[in-house]
Coordinates of C-alpha atoms in Angstrom, one line a residue:
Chain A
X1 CA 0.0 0.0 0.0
X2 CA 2.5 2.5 0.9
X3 CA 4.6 1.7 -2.3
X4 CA 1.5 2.4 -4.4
X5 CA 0.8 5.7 -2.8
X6 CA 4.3 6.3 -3.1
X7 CA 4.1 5.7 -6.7
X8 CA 0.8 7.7 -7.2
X9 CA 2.2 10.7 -5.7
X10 CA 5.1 10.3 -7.9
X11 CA 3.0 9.8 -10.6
X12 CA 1.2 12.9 -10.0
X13 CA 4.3 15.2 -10.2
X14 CA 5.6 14.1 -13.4
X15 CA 1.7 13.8 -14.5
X16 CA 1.5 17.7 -13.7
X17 CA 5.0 18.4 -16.1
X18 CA 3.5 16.6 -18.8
X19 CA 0.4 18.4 -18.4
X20 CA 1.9 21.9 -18.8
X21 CA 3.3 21.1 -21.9
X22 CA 0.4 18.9 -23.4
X23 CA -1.8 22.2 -22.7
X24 CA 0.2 23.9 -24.7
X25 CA 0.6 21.6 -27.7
X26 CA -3.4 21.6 -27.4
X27 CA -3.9 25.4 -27.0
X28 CA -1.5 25.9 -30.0
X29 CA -3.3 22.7 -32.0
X30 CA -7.0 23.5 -31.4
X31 CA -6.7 27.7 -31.3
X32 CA -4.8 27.6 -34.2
X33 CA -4.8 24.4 -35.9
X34 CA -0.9 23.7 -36.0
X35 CA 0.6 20.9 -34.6
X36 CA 3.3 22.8 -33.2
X37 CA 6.3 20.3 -33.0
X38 CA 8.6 22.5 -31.4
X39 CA 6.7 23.4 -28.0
X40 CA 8.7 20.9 -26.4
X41 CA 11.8 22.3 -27.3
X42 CA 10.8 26.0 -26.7
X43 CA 10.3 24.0 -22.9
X44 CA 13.7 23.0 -23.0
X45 CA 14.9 26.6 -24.2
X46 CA 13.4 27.3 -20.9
X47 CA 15.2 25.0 -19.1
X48 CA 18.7 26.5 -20.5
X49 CA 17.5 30.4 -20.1
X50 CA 16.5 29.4 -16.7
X51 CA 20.1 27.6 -16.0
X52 CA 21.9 30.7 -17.3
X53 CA 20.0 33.4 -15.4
X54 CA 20.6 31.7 -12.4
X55 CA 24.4 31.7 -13.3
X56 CA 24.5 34.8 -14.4
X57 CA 22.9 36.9 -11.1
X58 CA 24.6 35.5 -8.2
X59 CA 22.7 34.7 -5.3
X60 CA 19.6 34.9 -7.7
X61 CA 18.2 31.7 -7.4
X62 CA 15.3 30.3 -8.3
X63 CA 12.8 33.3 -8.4
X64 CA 15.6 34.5 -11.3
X65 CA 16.2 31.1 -13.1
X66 CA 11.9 30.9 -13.2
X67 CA 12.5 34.4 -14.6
X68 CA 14.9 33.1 -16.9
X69 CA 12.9 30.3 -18.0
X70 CA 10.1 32.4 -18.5
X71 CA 11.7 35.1 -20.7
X72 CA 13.9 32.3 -23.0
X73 CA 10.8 30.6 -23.8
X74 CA 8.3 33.3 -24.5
X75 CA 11.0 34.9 -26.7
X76 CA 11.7 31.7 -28.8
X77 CA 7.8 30.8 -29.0
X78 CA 7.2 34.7 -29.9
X79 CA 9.7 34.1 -32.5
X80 CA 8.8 30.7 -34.1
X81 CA 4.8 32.3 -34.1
X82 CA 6.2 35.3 -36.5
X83 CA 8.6 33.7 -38.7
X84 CA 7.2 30.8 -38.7
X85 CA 3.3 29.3 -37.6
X86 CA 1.7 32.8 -38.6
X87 CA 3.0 32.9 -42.3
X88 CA 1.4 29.5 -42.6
X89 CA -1.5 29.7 -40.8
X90 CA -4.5 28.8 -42.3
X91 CA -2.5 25.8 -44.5
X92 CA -2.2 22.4 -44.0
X93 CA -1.9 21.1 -41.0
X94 CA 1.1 18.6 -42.4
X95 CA 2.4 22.0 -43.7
X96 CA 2.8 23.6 -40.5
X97 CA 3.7 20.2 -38.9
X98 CA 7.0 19.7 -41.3
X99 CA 7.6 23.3 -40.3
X100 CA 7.6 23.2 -36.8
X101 CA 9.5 19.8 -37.0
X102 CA 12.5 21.6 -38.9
X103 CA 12.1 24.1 -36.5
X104 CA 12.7 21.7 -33.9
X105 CA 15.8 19.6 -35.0
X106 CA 17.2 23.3 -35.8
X107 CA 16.3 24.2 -31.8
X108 CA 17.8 20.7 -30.5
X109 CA 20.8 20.2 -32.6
X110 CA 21.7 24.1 -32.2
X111 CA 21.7 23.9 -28.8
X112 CA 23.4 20.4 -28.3
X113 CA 26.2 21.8 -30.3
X114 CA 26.5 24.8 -27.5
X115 CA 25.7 22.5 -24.7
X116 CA 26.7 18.9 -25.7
X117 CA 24.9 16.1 -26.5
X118 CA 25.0 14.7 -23.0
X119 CA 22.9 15.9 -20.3
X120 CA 24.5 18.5 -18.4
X121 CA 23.9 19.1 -14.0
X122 CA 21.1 21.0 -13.2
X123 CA 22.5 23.8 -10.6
X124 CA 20.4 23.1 -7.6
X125 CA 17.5 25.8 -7.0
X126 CA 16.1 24.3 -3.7
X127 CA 17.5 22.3 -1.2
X128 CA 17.5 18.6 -1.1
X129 CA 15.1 18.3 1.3
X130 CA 11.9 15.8 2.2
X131 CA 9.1 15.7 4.1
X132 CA 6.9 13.2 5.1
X133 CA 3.0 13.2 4.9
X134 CA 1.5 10.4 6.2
X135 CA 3.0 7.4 4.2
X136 CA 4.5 9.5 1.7
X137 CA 7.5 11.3 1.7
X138 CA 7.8 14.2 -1.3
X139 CA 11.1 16.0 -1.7
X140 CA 10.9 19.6 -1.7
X141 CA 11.7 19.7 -5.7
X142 CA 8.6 17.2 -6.1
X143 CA 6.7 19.5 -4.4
X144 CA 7.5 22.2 -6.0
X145 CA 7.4 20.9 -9.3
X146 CA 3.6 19.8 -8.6
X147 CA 2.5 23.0 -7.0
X148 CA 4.0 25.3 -9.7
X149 CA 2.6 23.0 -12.1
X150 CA -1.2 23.2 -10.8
X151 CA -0.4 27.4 -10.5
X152 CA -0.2 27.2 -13.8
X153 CA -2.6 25.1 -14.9
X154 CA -5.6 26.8 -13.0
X155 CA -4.5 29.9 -14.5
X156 CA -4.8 28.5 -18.5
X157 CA -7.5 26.8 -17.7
X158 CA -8.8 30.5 -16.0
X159 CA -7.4 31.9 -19.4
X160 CA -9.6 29.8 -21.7
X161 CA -13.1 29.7 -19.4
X162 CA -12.6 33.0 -17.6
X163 CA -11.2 35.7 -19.7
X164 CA -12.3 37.6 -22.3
X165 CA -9.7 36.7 -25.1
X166 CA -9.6 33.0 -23.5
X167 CA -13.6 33.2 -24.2
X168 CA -12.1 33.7 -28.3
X169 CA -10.0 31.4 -28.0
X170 CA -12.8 28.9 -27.4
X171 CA -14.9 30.2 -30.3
X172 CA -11.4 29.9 -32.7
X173 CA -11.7 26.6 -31.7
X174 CA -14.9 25.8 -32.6
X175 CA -15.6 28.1 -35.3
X176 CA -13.1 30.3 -36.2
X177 CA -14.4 31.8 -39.2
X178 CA -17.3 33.1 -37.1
X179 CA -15.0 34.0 -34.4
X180 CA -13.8 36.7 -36.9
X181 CA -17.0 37.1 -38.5
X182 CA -17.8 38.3 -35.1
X183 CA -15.2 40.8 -34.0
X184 CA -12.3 38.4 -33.0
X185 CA -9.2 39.6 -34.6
X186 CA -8.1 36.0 -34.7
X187 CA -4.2 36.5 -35.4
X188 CA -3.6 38.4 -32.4
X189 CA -5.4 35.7 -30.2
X190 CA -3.4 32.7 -31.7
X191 CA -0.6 35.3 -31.1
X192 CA -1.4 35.3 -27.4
X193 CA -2.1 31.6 -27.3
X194 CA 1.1 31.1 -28.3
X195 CA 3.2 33.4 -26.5
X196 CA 1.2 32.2 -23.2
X197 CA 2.0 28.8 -24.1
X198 CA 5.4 29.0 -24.4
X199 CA 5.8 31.2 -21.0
X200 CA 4.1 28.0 -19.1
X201 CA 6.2 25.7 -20.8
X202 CA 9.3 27.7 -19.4
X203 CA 8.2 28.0 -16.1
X204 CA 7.3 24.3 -16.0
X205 CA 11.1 23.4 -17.3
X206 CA 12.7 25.2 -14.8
X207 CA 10.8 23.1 -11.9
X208 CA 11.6 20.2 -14.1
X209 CA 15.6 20.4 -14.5
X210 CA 15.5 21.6 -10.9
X211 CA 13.5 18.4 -10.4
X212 CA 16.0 16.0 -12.2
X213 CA 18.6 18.0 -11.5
X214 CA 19.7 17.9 -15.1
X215 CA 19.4 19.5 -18.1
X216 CA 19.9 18.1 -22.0
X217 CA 19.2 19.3 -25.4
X218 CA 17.4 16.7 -26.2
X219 CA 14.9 16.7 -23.2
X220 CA 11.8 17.8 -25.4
X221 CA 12.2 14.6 -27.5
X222 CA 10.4 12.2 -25.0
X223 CA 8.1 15.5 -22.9
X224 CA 6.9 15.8 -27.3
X225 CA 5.8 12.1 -27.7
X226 CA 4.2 11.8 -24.5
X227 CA 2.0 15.3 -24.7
X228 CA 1.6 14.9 -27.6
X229 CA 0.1 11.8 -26.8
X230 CA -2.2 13.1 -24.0
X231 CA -3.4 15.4 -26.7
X232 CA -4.8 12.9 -29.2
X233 CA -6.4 10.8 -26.1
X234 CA -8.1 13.8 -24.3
X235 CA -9.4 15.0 -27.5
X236 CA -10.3 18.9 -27.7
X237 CA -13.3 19.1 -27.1
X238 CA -12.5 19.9 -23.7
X239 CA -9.6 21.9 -22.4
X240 CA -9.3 20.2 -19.1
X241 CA -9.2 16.9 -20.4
X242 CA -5.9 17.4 -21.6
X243 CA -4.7 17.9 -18.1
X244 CA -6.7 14.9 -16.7
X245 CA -5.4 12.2 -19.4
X246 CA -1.7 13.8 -18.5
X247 CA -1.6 13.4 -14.9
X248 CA -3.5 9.7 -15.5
X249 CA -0.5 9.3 -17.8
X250 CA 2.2 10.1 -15.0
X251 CA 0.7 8.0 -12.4
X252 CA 0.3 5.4 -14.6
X253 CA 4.0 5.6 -15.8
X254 CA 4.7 5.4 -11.9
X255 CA 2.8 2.4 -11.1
X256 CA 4.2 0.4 -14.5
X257 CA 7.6 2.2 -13.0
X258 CA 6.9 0.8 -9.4
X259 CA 5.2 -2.8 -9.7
X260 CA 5.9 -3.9 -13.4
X261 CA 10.1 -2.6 -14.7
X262 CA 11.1 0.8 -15.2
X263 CA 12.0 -0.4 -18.6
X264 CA 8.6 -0.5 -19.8
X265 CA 7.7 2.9 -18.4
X266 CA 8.1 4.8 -21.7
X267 CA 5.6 2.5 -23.7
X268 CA 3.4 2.8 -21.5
X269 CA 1.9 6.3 -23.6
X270 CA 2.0 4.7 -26.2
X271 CA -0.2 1.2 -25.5
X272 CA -2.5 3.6 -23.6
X273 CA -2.5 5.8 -27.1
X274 CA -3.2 3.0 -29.2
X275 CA -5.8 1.3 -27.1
X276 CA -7.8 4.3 -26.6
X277 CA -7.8 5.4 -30.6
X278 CA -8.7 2.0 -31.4
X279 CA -11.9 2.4 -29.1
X280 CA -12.6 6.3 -29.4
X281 CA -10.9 7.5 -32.0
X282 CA -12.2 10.6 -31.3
X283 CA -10.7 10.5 -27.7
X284 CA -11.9 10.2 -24.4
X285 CA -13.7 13.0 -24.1
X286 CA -14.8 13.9 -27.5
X287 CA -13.4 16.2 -30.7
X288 CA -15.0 19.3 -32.1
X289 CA -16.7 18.2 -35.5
X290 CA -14.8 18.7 -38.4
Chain B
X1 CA -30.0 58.4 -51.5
X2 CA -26.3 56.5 -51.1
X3 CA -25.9 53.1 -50.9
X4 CA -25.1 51.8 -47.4
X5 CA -23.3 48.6 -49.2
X6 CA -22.5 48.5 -52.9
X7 CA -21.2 45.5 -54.5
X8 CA -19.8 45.9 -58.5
X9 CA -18.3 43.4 -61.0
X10 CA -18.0 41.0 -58.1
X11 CA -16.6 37.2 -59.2
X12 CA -15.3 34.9 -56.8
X13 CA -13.8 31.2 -57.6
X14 CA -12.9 28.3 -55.5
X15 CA -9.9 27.4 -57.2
X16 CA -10.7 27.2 -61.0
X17 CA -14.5 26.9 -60.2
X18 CA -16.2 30.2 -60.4
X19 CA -18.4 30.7 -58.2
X20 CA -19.6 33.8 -59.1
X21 CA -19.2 36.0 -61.7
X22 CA -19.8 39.5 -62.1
X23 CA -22.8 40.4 -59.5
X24 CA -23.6 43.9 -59.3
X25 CA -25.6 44.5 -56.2
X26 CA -26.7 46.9 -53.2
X27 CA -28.5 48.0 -50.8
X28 CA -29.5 51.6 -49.1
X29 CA -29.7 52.4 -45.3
X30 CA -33.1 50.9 -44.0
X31 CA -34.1 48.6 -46.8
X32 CA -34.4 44.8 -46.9
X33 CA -33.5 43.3 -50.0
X34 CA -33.5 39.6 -50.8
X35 CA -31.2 37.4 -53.2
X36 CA -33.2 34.6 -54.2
X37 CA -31.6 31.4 -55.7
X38 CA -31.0 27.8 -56.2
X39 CA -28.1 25.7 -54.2
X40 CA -24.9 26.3 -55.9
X41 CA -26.1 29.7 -57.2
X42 CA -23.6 31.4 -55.3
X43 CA -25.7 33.1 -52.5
X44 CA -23.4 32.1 -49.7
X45 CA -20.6 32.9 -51.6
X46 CA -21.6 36.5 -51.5
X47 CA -22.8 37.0 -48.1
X48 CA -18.8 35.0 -47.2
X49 CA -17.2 37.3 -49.5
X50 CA -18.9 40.9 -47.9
X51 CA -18.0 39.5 -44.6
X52 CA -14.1 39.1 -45.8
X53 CA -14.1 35.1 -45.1
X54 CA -13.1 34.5 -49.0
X55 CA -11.4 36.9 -51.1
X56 CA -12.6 37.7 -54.8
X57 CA -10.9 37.2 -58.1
X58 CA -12.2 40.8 -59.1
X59 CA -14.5 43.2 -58.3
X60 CA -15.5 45.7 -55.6
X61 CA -17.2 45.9 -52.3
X62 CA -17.5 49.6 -50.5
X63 CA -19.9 50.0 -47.2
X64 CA -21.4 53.8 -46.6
X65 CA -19.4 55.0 -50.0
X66 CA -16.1 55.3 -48.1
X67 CA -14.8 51.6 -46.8
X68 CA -13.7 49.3 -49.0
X69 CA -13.8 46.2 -47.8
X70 CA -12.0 44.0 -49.5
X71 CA -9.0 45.4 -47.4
X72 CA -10.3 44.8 -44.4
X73 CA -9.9 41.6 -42.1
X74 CA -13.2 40.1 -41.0
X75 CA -13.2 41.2 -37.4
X76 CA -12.1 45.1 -39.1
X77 CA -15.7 44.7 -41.7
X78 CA -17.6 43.3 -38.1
X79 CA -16.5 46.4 -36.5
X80 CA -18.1 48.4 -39.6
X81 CA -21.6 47.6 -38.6
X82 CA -21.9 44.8 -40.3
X83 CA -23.4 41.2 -38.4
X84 CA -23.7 38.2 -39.9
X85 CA -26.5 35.5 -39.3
X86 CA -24.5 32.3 -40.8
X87 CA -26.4 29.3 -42.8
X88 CA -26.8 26.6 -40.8
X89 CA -27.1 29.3 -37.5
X90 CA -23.3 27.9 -36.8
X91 CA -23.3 28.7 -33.4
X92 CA -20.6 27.9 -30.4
X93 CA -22.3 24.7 -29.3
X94 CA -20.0 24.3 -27.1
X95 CA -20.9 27.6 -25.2
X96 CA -23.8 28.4 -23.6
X97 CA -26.3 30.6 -24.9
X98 CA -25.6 33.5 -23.0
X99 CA -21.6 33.2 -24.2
X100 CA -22.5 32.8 -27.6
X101 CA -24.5 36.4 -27.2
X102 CA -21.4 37.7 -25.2
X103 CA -19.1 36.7 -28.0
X104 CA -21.5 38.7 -30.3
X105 CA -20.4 41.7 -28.7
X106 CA -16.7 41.0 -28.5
X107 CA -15.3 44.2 -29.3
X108 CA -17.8 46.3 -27.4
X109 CA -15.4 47.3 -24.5
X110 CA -18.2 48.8 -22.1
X111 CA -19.5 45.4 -20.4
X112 CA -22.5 47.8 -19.2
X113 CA -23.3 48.3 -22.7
X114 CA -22.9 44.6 -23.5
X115 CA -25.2 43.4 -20.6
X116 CA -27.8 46.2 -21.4
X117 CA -28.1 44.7 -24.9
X118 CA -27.9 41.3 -24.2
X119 CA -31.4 41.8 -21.9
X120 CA -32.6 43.5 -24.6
X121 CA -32.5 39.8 -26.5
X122 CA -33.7 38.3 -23.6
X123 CA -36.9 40.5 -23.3
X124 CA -37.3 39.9 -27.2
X125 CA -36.8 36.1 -27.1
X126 CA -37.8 34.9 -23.5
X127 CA -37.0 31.3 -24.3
X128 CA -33.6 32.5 -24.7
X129 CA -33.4 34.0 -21.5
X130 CA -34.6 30.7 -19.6
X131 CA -32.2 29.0 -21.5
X132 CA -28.8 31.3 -21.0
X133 CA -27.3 28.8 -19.1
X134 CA -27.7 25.7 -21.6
X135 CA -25.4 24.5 -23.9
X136 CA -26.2 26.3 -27.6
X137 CA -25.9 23.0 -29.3
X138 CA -28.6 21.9 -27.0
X139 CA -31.5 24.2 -28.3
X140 CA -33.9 23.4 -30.7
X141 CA -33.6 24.4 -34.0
X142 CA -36.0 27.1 -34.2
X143 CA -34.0 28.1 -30.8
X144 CA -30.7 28.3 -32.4
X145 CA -31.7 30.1 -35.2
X146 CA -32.9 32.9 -32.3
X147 CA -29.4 32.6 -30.7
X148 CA -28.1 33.3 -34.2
X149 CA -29.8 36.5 -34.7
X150 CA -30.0 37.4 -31.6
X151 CA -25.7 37.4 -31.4
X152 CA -25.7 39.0 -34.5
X153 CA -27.9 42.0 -33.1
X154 CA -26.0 42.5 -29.9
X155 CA -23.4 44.1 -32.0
X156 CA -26.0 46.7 -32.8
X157 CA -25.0 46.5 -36.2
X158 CA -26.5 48.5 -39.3
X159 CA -26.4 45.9 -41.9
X160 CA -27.5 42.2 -41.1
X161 CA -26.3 39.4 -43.4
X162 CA -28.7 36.8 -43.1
X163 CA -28.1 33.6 -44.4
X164 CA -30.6 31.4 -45.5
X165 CA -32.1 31.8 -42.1
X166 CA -35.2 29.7 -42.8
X167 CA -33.7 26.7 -43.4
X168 CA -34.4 23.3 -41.9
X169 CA -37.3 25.1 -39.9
X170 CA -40.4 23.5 -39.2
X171 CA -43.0 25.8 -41.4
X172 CA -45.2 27.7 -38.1
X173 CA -41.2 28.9 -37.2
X174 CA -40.0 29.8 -40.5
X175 CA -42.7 32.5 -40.8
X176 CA -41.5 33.3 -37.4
X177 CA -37.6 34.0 -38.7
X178 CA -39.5 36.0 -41.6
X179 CA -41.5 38.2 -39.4
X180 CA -38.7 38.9 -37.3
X181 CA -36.3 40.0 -40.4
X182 CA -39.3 42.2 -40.9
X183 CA -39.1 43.7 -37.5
X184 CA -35.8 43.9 -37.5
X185 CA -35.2 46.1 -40.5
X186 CA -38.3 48.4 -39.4
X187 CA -36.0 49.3 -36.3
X188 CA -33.6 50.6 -39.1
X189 CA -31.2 48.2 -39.7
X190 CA -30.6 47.5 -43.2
X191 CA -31.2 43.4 -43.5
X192 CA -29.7 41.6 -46.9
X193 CA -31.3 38.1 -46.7
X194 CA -30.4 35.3 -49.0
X195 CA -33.0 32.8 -49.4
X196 CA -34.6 30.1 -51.4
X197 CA -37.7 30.0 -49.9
X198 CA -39.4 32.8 -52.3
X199 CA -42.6 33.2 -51.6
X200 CA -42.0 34.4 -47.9
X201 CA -39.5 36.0 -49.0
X202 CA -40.7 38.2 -51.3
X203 CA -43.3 39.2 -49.1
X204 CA -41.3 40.8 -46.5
X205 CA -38.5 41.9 -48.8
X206 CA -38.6 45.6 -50.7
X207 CA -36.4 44.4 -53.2
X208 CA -35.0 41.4 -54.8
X209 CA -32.5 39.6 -56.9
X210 CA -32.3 36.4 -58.7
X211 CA -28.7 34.7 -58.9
X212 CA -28.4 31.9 -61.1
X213 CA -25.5 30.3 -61.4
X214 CA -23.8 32.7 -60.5
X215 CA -25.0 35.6 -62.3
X216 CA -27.8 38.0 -61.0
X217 CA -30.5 37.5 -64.0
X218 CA -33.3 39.4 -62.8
X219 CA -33.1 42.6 -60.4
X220 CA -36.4 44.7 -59.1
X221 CA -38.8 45.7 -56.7
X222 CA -40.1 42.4 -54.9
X223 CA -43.9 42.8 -55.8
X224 CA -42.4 42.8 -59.4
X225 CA -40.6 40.0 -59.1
X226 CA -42.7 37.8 -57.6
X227 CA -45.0 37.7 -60.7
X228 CA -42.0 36.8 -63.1
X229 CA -42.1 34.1 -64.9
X230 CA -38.5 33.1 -64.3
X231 CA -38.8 33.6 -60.4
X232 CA -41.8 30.3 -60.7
X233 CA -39.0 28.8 -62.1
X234 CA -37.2 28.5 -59.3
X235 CA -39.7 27.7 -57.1
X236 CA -39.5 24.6 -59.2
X237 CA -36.2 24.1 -59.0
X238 CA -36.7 23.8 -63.2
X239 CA -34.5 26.9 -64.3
X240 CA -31.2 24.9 -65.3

């Protein structure tokens, strides 16, 4: 019993990383119809800016490497949404998809050349520190990690159902010609979308490499698949869903990790993706009509 | 008297396919004027291209003399005065009725102003206000096709696009939509309805055009047209 709530709790933390960037491979897919390949890697940007700010202001710490993360990403994500997703909006979706693909080799291989190949140490942002809560024991990093993570959440999912421009967003998403039909200038929300998506995605890598304690170029690779995965099972018809099928994800990873072989832990996205396509190829909770 | 829209030499294709080709049209501040036509005519094709959804091969479209709208974004030609009541209603379903009247207002920035107008659809369409907190994909269709209008009119706007708004209405609520296009223009709005359904048309209509494949082959005052020969025709469906 105490290994499984062990493992859940676990679960939950990576759960919540994969979440942050799932949401924003969602917002970016269903807001503006690009499946945007290189969201993963504008999180690992953020895990770099994030490692450099820190090292840059002495004594800076966290609050400056989240800073960090925050600005690397938004800038790179503000930058791939000019030059690159907003020229081809409106195409084909494979269009944009080979796009943002290039786009990301271009963003891993640049920076393994600065960085290496290898994964590099993380510098430590919080103490090594745990606490135990009943059964469980959570380090400080974990917890963290899974309360900057829900922060963030609540406030995209307070973006999309609470806000005036998240309100648009939802209408893009279902309609978009409407939307602009209606008053929406639609380019400056997907512009938003994007930029927001990207700043969570920083903020989320910094509690991540802090997490692991590591950093590598190649870090979005695996974070891609698997949100990317969470994406196709939640469907969009629903925002939150994304979120629920991500921390379900994580836990289950745990569990696999915990009772079955850390080995299988990775495929686990994928049996879960196959199984539920075969059954709802919609998703769990349901697509808009196309 | 000037016209509040004026469409000239207007042809539109989807891809080699014209869709249409060279429709003069327009219509003065106040009036309700009716295109009436077959499917594949090219009625929607209009209304898509005055709203800025598809661009034209050639042509012109200016709105009160000055703004020419084939520059403008859609969102730039909403802001105009210009609401659009969509074929097939096309609401949010997702949202509930009382965000889909919200998002009819978008770029009103006064929420005051929003939430005075959007009463003012509630005290015209009560069953809308019982139902503001339903899903709009859960309404009737009759229902919808009140949601529809009724976000198109929150923008106060002074040209209303209507679509083919009688479509797949059970007959007692299609004279409904009519009488309400009616009552709608005699507030002042100018209302450019495309239809098929001629006969109720016509009746509420001043004035009226016949598109047939994409040309407008008969233009005039409705009472005229509805005794043409050419407009039983289409009634028919028989004019190809």
């Amino acid at each position: 019993m105490d290994l499984f709530l062990q493992q859940l709790s676990n679960g939950m933390v990576i759960g919540s990383t994969y979440a942050v960037v799932a949401v924003g491979f969602a917002l970016a897919f269903t807001v503006l119809r690009v499946i945007q390949f290189a969201h993963p890697d504008v999180f690992m940007i953020g895990m770099f800016s994030g490692m450099m700010a820190a090292g840059f202001v002495p004594g800076g710490g966290l609050a400056v490497a989240l800073i960090g993360g925050a600005v690397g990403s938004t800038a790179i994500g503000a930058v791939i949404e000019r030059t690159v997703v907003a020229p081809l909006r409106g195409r084909d979706v494979l269009t944009t998809l080979i796009a943002t693909l290039g786009v990301s080799v271009i963003l891993q291989n640049g920076m393994a050349a600065v960085v290496g190949p290898d994964p590099i140490p993380y510098p430590r942002l919080l103490p090594s520190r745990f606490y135990e809560i009943g059964p469980l024991v959570l380090t400080l990093r974990q917890m963290f990690c899974l309360g900057l993570c829900a922060v963030l959440l609540a406030l995209a999912s307070f973006y999309v159902r609470g806000t005036h421009i998240g309100r648009a967003t939802r209408a893009i998403a279902e309609r978009p010609d409407v939307a602009a039909a209606f008053g929406v200038n639609v380019g400056q929300v997907c512009r938003i979308t994007f930029w927001l998506a990207s700043t969570m995605a920083g903020l989320a890598a910094v509690a991540v490499g802090t997490l692991y304690g590591s950093a590598s170029a190649f870090v979005g690779l695996l974070y891609g698949l698997k949100a990317f995965v969470c994406m196709l099972v939640a469907g969009n018809r629903y925002f939150e869903a994304v979120i629920v099928v991500a921390f379900a994800l994580g836990i289950l990873e745990a569990l696999v990790t915990g009772y079955v072989s850390s080995s299988l832990r990775d495929a686990v996205a994928f049996f879960v993706l196959i199984g539920v396509l075969y059954l709802r190829p919609d998703g769990l909770f349901g697509s808009y009509a196309t | 008297m000037s016209a509040l829209l004026r469409i000239e030499g207007l042809a539109v294709s989807y891809g080699s396919v014209p869709a249409v080709d060279g429709v003069d049209l327009e219509i003065e501040p106040g009036e309700l004027r009716v295109i009436l036509g077959a499917n594949g005519a090219g009625k929607t094709t209009i209304i898509k291209t005055i709203m800025g959804l598809l661009k034209p091969r050639r042509g012109a479209i200016r709105f009160d003399g000055e703004h020419d709208l084939l520059r403008l974004r859609p969102d730039q030609i909403h802001q105009l005065g210009i609401a659009w009541v969509p074929e097939g209603r096309q609401l949010w379903n997702t949202m509930t009725v009382l965000d889909n009247l919200r998002m009819g207002a978008f770029e009103v920035p006064d929420k005051t102003t929003i939430n005075t107008r959007i009463g003012e659809m509630f005290e015209r369409f009560p069953r809308l206000a019982e139902r503001r907190h339903q899903l709009a994909g859960s309404l009737s269709g009759g229902e919808q096709q009140m949601v529809a209008i009724a976000r198109a009119l929150v923008s106060s706007p002074r040209l209303l696009l209507m679509d083919e708004p009688s479509l797949g209405l059970a007959p007692i609520v299609m004279r409904e939509v009519f009488t309400l296009a009616q009552d709608i223009n005699r507030l002042g709005i100018a209302v450019l309805m495309v239809e098929q359904n001629a006969r109720q048309s016509l009746k509420v209509a001043h004035f009226a055009y016949l598109l047939e494949h994409g040309h407008v082959v008969e233009a005039g005052l409705a009472t005229d047209i509805a005794g043409k020969k050419s407009v039983q025709d289409v009634f028919l469906g028989g004019s190809a």
